[in-house]
mmCIF file of C-alpha atoms and ligand atoms in Angstrom:
data_model
loop_
_atom_site.group_PDB
_atom_site.id
_atom_site.type_symbol
_atom_site.label_atom_id
_atom_site.label_comp_id
_atom_site.label_asym_id
_atom_site.label_seq_id
_atom_site.Cartn_x
_atom_site.Cartn_y
_atom_site.Cartn_z
ATOM 1 C CA MET G 14 -0.004 0.103 0.110
ATOM 2 C CA ILE G 15 2.959 2.283 0.805
ATOM 3 C CA ARG G 16 6.225 2.013 -1.051
ATOM 4 C CA LEU G 17 9.009 4.572 -0.274
ATOM 5 C CA LYS G 18 12.205 4.670 -2.152
ATOM 6 C CA ASP G 19 15.111 6.654 -1.100
ATOM 7 C CA LEU G 20 12.934 9.233 0.531
ATOM 8 C CA THR G 21 14.830 12.333 1.479
ATOM 9 C CA LYS G 22 14.107 15.757 3.029
ATOM 10 C CA ARG G 23 16.635 18.447 3.549
ATOM 11 C CA TYR G 24 16.169 21.773 5.208
ATOM 12 C CA GLY G 25 19.141 23.611 4.045
ATOM 13 C CA LYS G 26 22.231 21.668 5.023
ATOM 14 C CA PHE G 27 20.229 19.529 7.575
ATOM 15 C CA THR G 28 19.111 16.142 6.455
ATOM 16 C CA ALA G 29 15.762 15.547 8.312
ATOM 17 C CA VAL G 30 14.900 12.310 6.546
ATOM 18 C CA ASP G 31 17.901 10.498 4.903
ATOM 19 C CA GLY G 32 17.160 8.093 2.023
ATOM 20 C CA ILE G 33 14.368 5.925 3.727
ATOM 21 C CA SER G 34 13.166 2.819 1.798
ATOM 22 C CA LEU G 35 10.074 1.060 3.123
ATOM 23 C CA GLU G 36 7.097 -1.007 2.079
ATOM 24 C CA VAL G 37 3.970 -1.485 4.129
ATOM 25 C CA PRO G 38 1.459 -3.988 2.562
ATOM 26 C CA ARG G 39 -2.350 -3.567 2.720
ATOM 27 C CA GLY G 40 -3.946 -4.919 6.005
ATOM 28 C CA GLU G 41 -0.968 -4.055 8.162
ATOM 29 C CA LEU G 42 -0.817 -1.710 11.175
ATOM 30 C CA PHE G 43 2.746 -0.329 10.766
ATOM 31 C CA GLY G 44 4.252 1.663 13.601
ATOM 32 C CA LEU G 45 7.047 4.375 13.503
ATOM 33 C CA LEU G 46 8.971 4.863 16.563
ATOM 34 C CA GLY G 47 12.009 7.216 17.164
ATOM 35 C CA PRO G 48 13.136 9.807 19.355
ATOM 36 C CA ASN G 49 12.291 13.398 19.236
ATOM 37 C CA GLY G 50 13.476 15.039 16.087
ATOM 38 C CA ALA G 51 14.153 11.542 14.425
ATOM 39 C CA GLY G 52 12.091 12.470 11.309
ATOM 40 C CA LYS G 53 8.859 10.497 11.756
ATOM 41 C CA THR G 54 6.498 13.436 11.244
ATOM 42 C CA THR G 55 8.549 14.733 8.104
ATOM 43 C CA THR G 56 8.321 11.182 6.663
ATOM 44 C CA MET G 57 4.569 11.004 7.412
ATOM 45 C CA ARG G 58 3.722 14.402 5.969
ATOM 46 C CA MET G 59 5.651 13.365 2.746
ATOM 47 C CA ILE G 60 3.700 10.254 2.403
ATOM 48 C CA ALA G 61 0.503 12.230 2.987
ATOM 49 C CA GLY G 62 1.578 14.637 0.124
ATOM 50 C CA ILE G 63 1.650 17.785 2.536
ATOM 51 C CA LEU G 64 5.335 17.950 2.225
ATOM 52 C CA ARG G 65 7.405 17.851 -0.952
ATOM 53 C CA PRO G 66 10.445 15.437 -0.718
ATOM 54 C CA THR G 67 13.942 16.680 -1.715
ATOM 55 C CA SER G 68 14.430 13.525 -3.573
ATOM 56 C CA GLY G 69 12.907 9.995 -3.707
ATOM 57 C CA SER G 70 9.496 8.629 -4.428
ATOM 58 C CA VAL G 71 6.158 7.910 -2.599
ATOM 59 C CA LEU G 72 3.683 5.386 -3.984
ATOM 60 C CA VAL G 73 0.477 5.021 -2.279
ATOM 61 C CA GLY G 74 -1.465 1.978 -3.712
ATOM 62 C CA GLY G 75 0.735 2.115 -6.649
ATOM 63 C CA VAL G 76 0.041 5.688 -7.457
ATOM 64 C CA ASP G 77 2.915 8.143 -7.380
ATOM 65 C CA MET G 78 2.299 11.011 -4.847
ATOM 66 C CA LEU G 79 4.334 13.501 -6.826
ATOM 67 C CA GLU G 80 2.851 12.557 -10.362
ATOM 68 C CA ARG G 81 -0.781 12.076 -9.426
ATOM 69 C CA PRO G 82 -1.272 13.858 -6.011
ATOM 70 C CA LEU G 83 -4.978 14.067 -6.038
ATOM 71 C CA GLU G 84 -5.579 10.264 -7.066
ATOM 72 C CA ALA G 85 -2.953 9.375 -4.193
ATOM 73 C CA LYS G 86 -4.486 11.681 -1.648
ATOM 74 C CA ALA G 87 -8.000 10.386 -2.347
ATOM 75 C CA ARG G 88 -6.834 7.145 -0.671
ATOM 76 C CA ILE G 89 -5.658 8.597 2.472
ATOM 77 C CA GLY G 90 -6.940 9.865 5.654
ATOM 78 C CA PHE G 91 -4.215 11.945 7.552
ATOM 79 C CA ILE G 92 -4.404 12.492 11.465
ATOM 80 C CA PRO G 93 -1.898 15.056 12.332
ATOM 81 C CA ASP G 94 -0.339 15.469 16.012
ATOM 82 C CA ARG G 95 -1.804 18.790 16.544
ATOM 83 C CA PRO G 96 -5.635 19.090 16.086
ATOM 84 C CA PHE G 97 -6.156 21.946 13.926
ATOM 85 C CA VAL G 98 -9.949 22.794 13.357
ATOM 86 C CA TYR G 99 -11.584 25.980 12.280
ATOM 87 C CA ASP G 100 -12.851 27.596 15.323
ATOM 88 C CA LYS G 101 -15.895 29.222 13.559
ATOM 89 C CA LEU G 102 -17.264 26.161 12.188
ATOM 90 C CA THR G 103 -19.479 23.547 14.153
ATOM 91 C CA GLY G 104 -18.364 20.092 14.349
ATOM 92 C CA GLY G 105 -21.026 18.943 11.738
ATOM 93 C CA GLU G 106 -19.890 21.877 9.298
ATOM 94 C CA PHE G 107 -16.306 20.823 9.673
ATOM 95 C CA LEU G 108 -16.941 17.071 8.671
ATOM 96 C CA ARG G 109 -19.142 18.253 5.890
ATOM 97 C CA PHE G 110 -16.241 20.525 4.768
ATOM 98 C CA ALA G 111 -13.746 17.676 5.195
ATOM 99 C CA ALA G 112 -15.971 15.329 3.044
ATOM 100 C CA ALA G 113 -16.321 17.986 0.422
ATOM 101 C CA LEU G 114 -12.586 18.254 0.079
ATOM 102 C CA TYR G 115 -12.772 14.596 -1.422
ATOM 103 C CA GLY G 116 -15.717 15.657 -3.601
ATOM 104 C CA GLN G 117 -18.324 13.614 -1.404
ATOM 105 C CA ASP G 118 -21.707 15.208 -0.074
ATOM 106 C CA GLY G 119 -25.359 14.235 0.087
ATOM 107 C CA PRO G 120 -27.497 12.032 2.359
ATOM 108 C CA GLY G 121 -24.862 9.272 2.460
ATOM 109 C CA ILE G 122 -22.193 11.704 4.002
ATOM 110 C CA GLU G 123 -24.801 13.065 6.410
ATOM 111 C CA ARG G 124 -25.539 9.557 7.583
ATOM 112 C CA ARG G 125 -21.625 8.922 7.835
ATOM 113 C CA ILE G 126 -21.025 12.179 9.813
ATOM 114 C CA ASP G 127 -23.794 11.234 12.324
ATOM 115 C CA GLU G 128 -22.466 7.669 12.733
ATOM 116 C CA LEU G 129 -18.843 8.985 13.306
ATOM 117 C CA LEU G 130 -19.970 11.638 15.982
ATOM 118 C CA GLU G 131 -22.108 9.089 17.575
ATOM 119 C CA ILE G 132 -19.227 6.486 17.988
ATOM 120 C CA PHE G 133 -16.762 9.303 19.426
ATOM 121 C CA ASP G 134 -19.619 10.701 21.877
ATOM 122 C CA LEU G 135 -19.642 14.019 19.861
ATOM 123 C CA SER G 136 -23.288 13.805 18.597
ATOM 124 C CA ALA G 137 -24.626 16.383 21.380
ATOM 125 C CA TRP G 138 -21.745 18.822 20.086
ATOM 126 C CA LYS G 139 -22.667 18.466 16.426
ATOM 127 C CA HIS G 140 -24.056 22.048 16.113
ATOM 128 C CA GLU G 141 -21.551 23.729 18.548
ATOM 129 C CA LEU G 142 -18.613 25.759 17.285
ATOM 130 C CA THR G 143 -15.502 23.941 17.642
ATOM 131 C CA GLU G 144 -14.037 26.678 19.523
ATOM 132 C CA SER G 145 -15.930 25.373 22.560
ATOM 133 C CA TYR G 146 -14.420 21.785 22.283
ATOM 134 C CA SER G 147 -11.733 20.354 24.577
ATOM 135 C CA HIS G 148 -8.230 19.349 23.320
ATOM 136 C CA GLY G 149 -9.548 15.636 23.223
ATOM 137 C CA MET G 150 -12.905 16.499 21.572
ATOM 138 C CA ARG G 151 -10.868 18.334 18.700
ATOM 139 C CA GLN G 152 -8.500 15.351 18.450
ATOM 140 C CA LYS G 153 -11.623 13.146 18.020
ATOM 141 C CA LEU G 154 -13.282 15.434 15.466
ATOM 142 C CA ILE G 155 -10.092 15.313 13.344
ATOM 143 C CA ILE G 156 -10.057 11.491 13.674
ATOM 144 C CA CYS G 157 -13.603 11.608 12.267
ATOM 145 C CA GLY G 158 -12.571 14.040 9.496
ATOM 146 C CA ALA G 159 -9.763 11.728 8.438
ATOM 147 C CA LEU G 160 -12.408 8.762 8.265
ATOM 148 C CA VAL G 161 -15.290 10.481 6.688
ATOM 149 C CA HIS G 162 -14.381 9.662 3.108
ATOM 150 C CA ARG G 163 -13.584 6.045 3.726
ATOM 151 C CA PRO G 164 -9.865 6.157 3.098
ATOM 152 C CA GLU G 165 -7.903 2.955 2.407
ATOM 153 C CA LEU G 166 -4.806 4.197 4.249
ATOM 154 C CA ILE G 167 -4.735 6.200 7.625
ATOM 155 C CA ILE G 168 -1.630 8.030 8.378
ATOM 156 C CA VAL G 169 -1.603 9.059 12.057
ATOM 157 C CA ASP G 170 0.752 10.952 14.174
ATOM 158 C CA GLU G 171 0.723 10.263 17.835
ATOM 159 C CA PRO G 172 -2.944 9.130 18.045
ATOM 160 C CA MET G 173 -3.324 8.580 21.679
ATOM 161 C CA VAL G 174 -2.091 11.885 23.042
ATOM 162 C CA GLY G 175 -4.973 13.765 24.868
ATOM 163 C CA LEU G 176 -7.619 10.960 24.690
ATOM 164 C CA ASP G 177 -9.170 9.567 27.645
ATOM 165 C CA PRO G 178 -9.215 5.866 28.306
ATOM 166 C CA LYS G 179 -12.465 5.194 26.707
ATOM 167 C CA SER G 180 -11.796 7.092 23.488
ATOM 168 C CA ALA G 181 -8.097 5.505 23.333
ATOM 169 C CA ARG G 182 -9.670 2.025 23.485
ATOM 170 C CA LEU G 183 -12.211 2.927 20.940
ATOM 171 C CA LEU G 184 -9.472 4.065 18.626
ATOM 172 C CA LYS G 185 -7.316 0.926 19.207
ATOM 173 C CA ASP G 186 -10.287 -1.300 18.444
ATOM 174 C CA LEU G 187 -11.315 0.842 15.430
ATOM 175 C CA PHE G 188 -7.774 0.706 14.044
ATOM 176 C CA ARG G 189 -7.523 -3.026 14.556
ATOM 177 C CA GLN G 190 -10.758 -3.687 12.651
ATOM 178 C CA PHE G 191 -9.785 -1.133 10.001
ATOM 179 C CA VAL G 192 -6.630 -3.089 9.093
ATOM 180 C CA ASP G 193 -8.389 -6.611 9.577
ATOM 181 C CA ARG G 194 -10.971 -5.354 6.737
ATOM 182 C CA GLY G 195 -7.950 -4.903 4.415
ATOM 183 C CA GLY G 196 -7.109 -1.132 5.393
ATOM 184 C CA THR G 197 -3.682 0.029 6.192
ATOM 185 C CA ILE G 198 -2.310 2.118 8.953
ATOM 186 C CA LEU G 199 0.942 4.022 9.496
ATOM 187 C CA MET G 200 1.036 5.275 12.966
ATOM 188 C CA SER G 201 3.865 6.980 14.842
ATOM 189 C CA THR G 202 3.964 6.852 18.550
ATOM 190 C CA HIS G 203 6.179 7.388 21.606
ATOM 191 C CA THR G 204 4.031 4.998 23.696
ATOM 192 C CA LEU G 205 5.995 1.916 23.307
ATOM 193 C CA GLU G 206 3.340 -0.306 25.057
ATOM 194 C CA VAL G 207 0.899 0.978 22.530
ATOM 195 C CA ALA G 208 3.324 0.103 19.741
ATOM 196 C CA GLU G 209 3.920 -3.193 21.096
ATOM 197 C CA VAL G 210 0.287 -4.186 21.541
ATOM 198 C CA MET G 211 -1.186 -2.692 18.360
ATOM 199 C CA CYS G 212 1.371 -2.716 15.680
ATOM 200 C CA ASP G 213 2.046 -5.772 13.251
ATOM 201 C CA ARG G 214 5.370 -4.338 12.257
ATOM 202 C CA ILE G 215 7.598 -1.493 13.680
ATOM 203 C CA ALA G 216 10.322 0.681 12.333
ATOM 204 C CA ILE G 217 12.622 2.493 14.589
ATOM 205 C CA VAL G 218 13.790 5.767 12.982
ATOM 206 C CA PHE G 219 16.930 7.348 14.241
ATOM 207 C CA GLN G 220 18.563 10.484 12.823
ATOM 208 C CA GLY G 221 16.537 10.171 9.584
ATOM 209 C CA LYS G 222 17.209 6.658 8.867
ATOM 210 C CA ILE G 223 15.629 3.436 9.722
ATOM 211 C CA ALA G 224 17.664 1.753 12.383
ATOM 212 C CA ALA G 225 15.578 -1.487 12.490
ATOM 213 C CA ASN G 226 12.427 -2.737 10.871
ATOM 214 C CA GLY G 227 10.265 -5.923 11.393
ATOM 215 C CA THR G 228 7.956 -7.582 13.674
ATOM 216 C CA MET G 229 8.839 -7.587 17.419
ATOM 217 C CA THR G 230 10.530 -11.118 16.961
ATOM 218 C CA GLU G 231 12.422 -9.828 13.873
ATOM 219 C CA LEU G 232 13.507 -6.587 15.846
ATOM 220 C CA ARG G 233 14.691 -8.696 18.650
ATOM 221 C CA GLN G 234 16.852 -10.998 16.062
ATOM 222 C CA GLN G 235 18.123 -7.739 14.293
ATOM 223 C CA THR G 236 19.260 -6.008 17.505
ATOM 224 C CA GLU G 237 20.351 -9.344 19.243
ATOM 225 C CA SER G 238 18.267 -8.270 22.153
ATOM 226 C CA GLY G 239 17.268 -11.750 23.323
ATOM 227 C CA ASP G 240 13.985 -11.152 25.347
ATOM 228 C CA LEU G 241 14.547 -7.563 25.993
ATOM 229 C CA SER G 242 11.347 -5.309 26.139
ATOM 230 C CA LEU G 243 10.530 -2.854 23.149
ATOM 231 C CA GLU G 244 11.866 -0.124 25.403
ATOM 232 C CA ASP G 245 15.194 -1.555 26.101
ATOM 233 C CA MET G 246 15.619 -2.236 22.341
ATOM 234 C CA PHE G 247 14.567 1.145 21.398
ATOM 235 C CA LEU G 248 17.236 2.549 23.945
ATOM 236 C CA LYS G 249 19.810 0.310 22.610
ATOM 237 C CA LEU G 250 19.457 1.482 19.111
ATOM 238 C CA THR G 251 18.859 5.236 19.941
ATOM 239 C CA GLY G 252 20.846 5.788 23.237
ATOM 240 C CA GLY G 253 19.561 6.426 26.545
ATOM 241 C CA HIS G 254 20.769 8.779 29.418
ATOM 242 C CA ARG G 255 23.652 7.861 31.571
ATOM 243 C CA ALA G 256 23.544 7.365 35.301
ATOM 244 C CA HIS G 257 26.314 10.148 36.093
ATOM 245 C CA GLN G 258 24.223 12.685 33.906
ATOM 246 C CA LEU G 259 21.136 12.267 36.422
ATOM 247 C CA ASP G 260 23.674 12.471 39.319
ATOM 248 C CA ALA G 261 24.883 15.813 37.853
ATOM 249 C CA VAL G 262 21.471 17.425 37.313
ATOM 250 C CA LEU G 263 20.180 16.290 40.597
ATOM 251 C CA GLU G 264 23.236 17.174 42.804
ATOM 252 C CA ARG G 265 22.506 19.846 45.288
HETATM 253 P P1 LIG L 22 9.062 14.248 17.523
HETATM 254 O O1 LIG L 22 8.901 13.051 18.088
HETATM 255 O O2 LIG L 22 9.573 15.202 18.414
HETATM 256 O O3 LIG L 22 7.647 14.784 17.053
HETATM 257 P P2 LIG L 22 10.065 13.700 14.830
HETATM 258 O O4 LIG L 22 10.616 12.517 14.677
HETATM 259 O O5 LIG L 22 8.431 13.687 14.486
HETATM 260 O O6 LIG L 22 10.073 14.265 16.306
HETATM 261 P P3 LIG L 22 10.324 15.703 12.792
HETATM 262 O O7 LIG L 22 9.300 16.687 13.274
HETATM 263 O O8 LIG L 22 10.010 15.079 11.629
HETATM 264 O O9 LIG L 22 10.802 14.768 13.908
HETATM 265 O O10 LIG L 22 11.711 16.599 12.671
HETATM 266 C C1 LIG L 22 12.984 15.986 12.135
HETATM 267 C C2 LIG L 22 14.019 16.969 12.089
HETATM 268 O O11 LIG L 22 13.713 17.994 11.090
HETATM 269 C C3 LIG L 22 14.131 17.788 13.310
HETATM 270 O O12 LIG L 22 15.443 18.047 13.660
HETATM 271 C C4 LIG L 22 13.359 19.219 13.034
HETATM 272 O O13 LIG L 22 14.054 20.302 13.775
HETATM 273 C C5 LIG L 22 13.781 19.364 11.691
HETATM 274 N N1 LIG L 22 12.597 20.154 10.976
HETATM 275 C C6 LIG L 22 11.346 19.677 10.848
HETATM 276 N N2 LIG L 22 10.724 20.721 10.135
HETATM 277 C C7 LIG L 22 11.632 21.595 9.834
HETATM 278 C C8 LIG L 22 11.603 22.859 9.112
HETATM 279 N N3 LIG L 22 10.316 23.364 8.487
HETATM 280 N N4 LIG L 22 12.638 23.624 8.998
HETATM 281 C C9 LIG L 22 13.881 23.123 9.302
HETATM 282 N N5 LIG L 22 13.871 21.947 10.188
HETATM 283 C C10 LIG L 22 12.853 21.262 10.385
#
């Protein structure tokens, strides 16, 4: 569903994403892990067609994002890490607007909007301006907006941040069923337990490159980590703090 070849993004002399090649097949929930600044968001924004790569290619369902962007984007629902919604639209208007961007409207979409708002406990807020929504409610509305046009691929940056336990569980169940029905998800997260439980495969990104890629079992083999936890593997690949650094900071 996703095929990246030598994907690279430079900002001036700084290389944020450094020649990433990756394939994510249909029906897979794929996780991107990596320390702050590793290049996860930059990679996801290039796959979603929001950011232009310096070089390399992105294919979504066999469609080249650079050559046929509208066709490629029609397959994608993108959920950014920061929930941006238009304050002066109501939740219902925002979802109608999101659907219209994909050329979809009419009674079918109205029903879909109601279903999505219902499952995310937002029905009572359908006619309220989003400026009155809490952070978590905005996040849920953004998720509804990414699902409204029935995408084949969901790209989601840090999905669980700001969600209450009930909504987080709903999202986990929804994502699992989405991939079980043939959809594909590319998800970044810092919550290693979430990645371990939810993802079929995981790539650990470090300094713009993929440091390891595979199932949990394959990652353990690649990193010769025996039965280490994902956290220990992650720190082995990306480096943790040292005890003397803590001592220095905490010394009175
Ligand atoms: P985090 O986990 O903190 O969200 P990330 O892995 O998503 O990090 P990115 O946001 O992809 O990291 O950033 C990768 C690198 O690219 C960082 O060093 C960041 O400072 C740099 N970067 C991102 N956007 C820009 C920009 N517009 N101009 C210059 N540098 C940028």
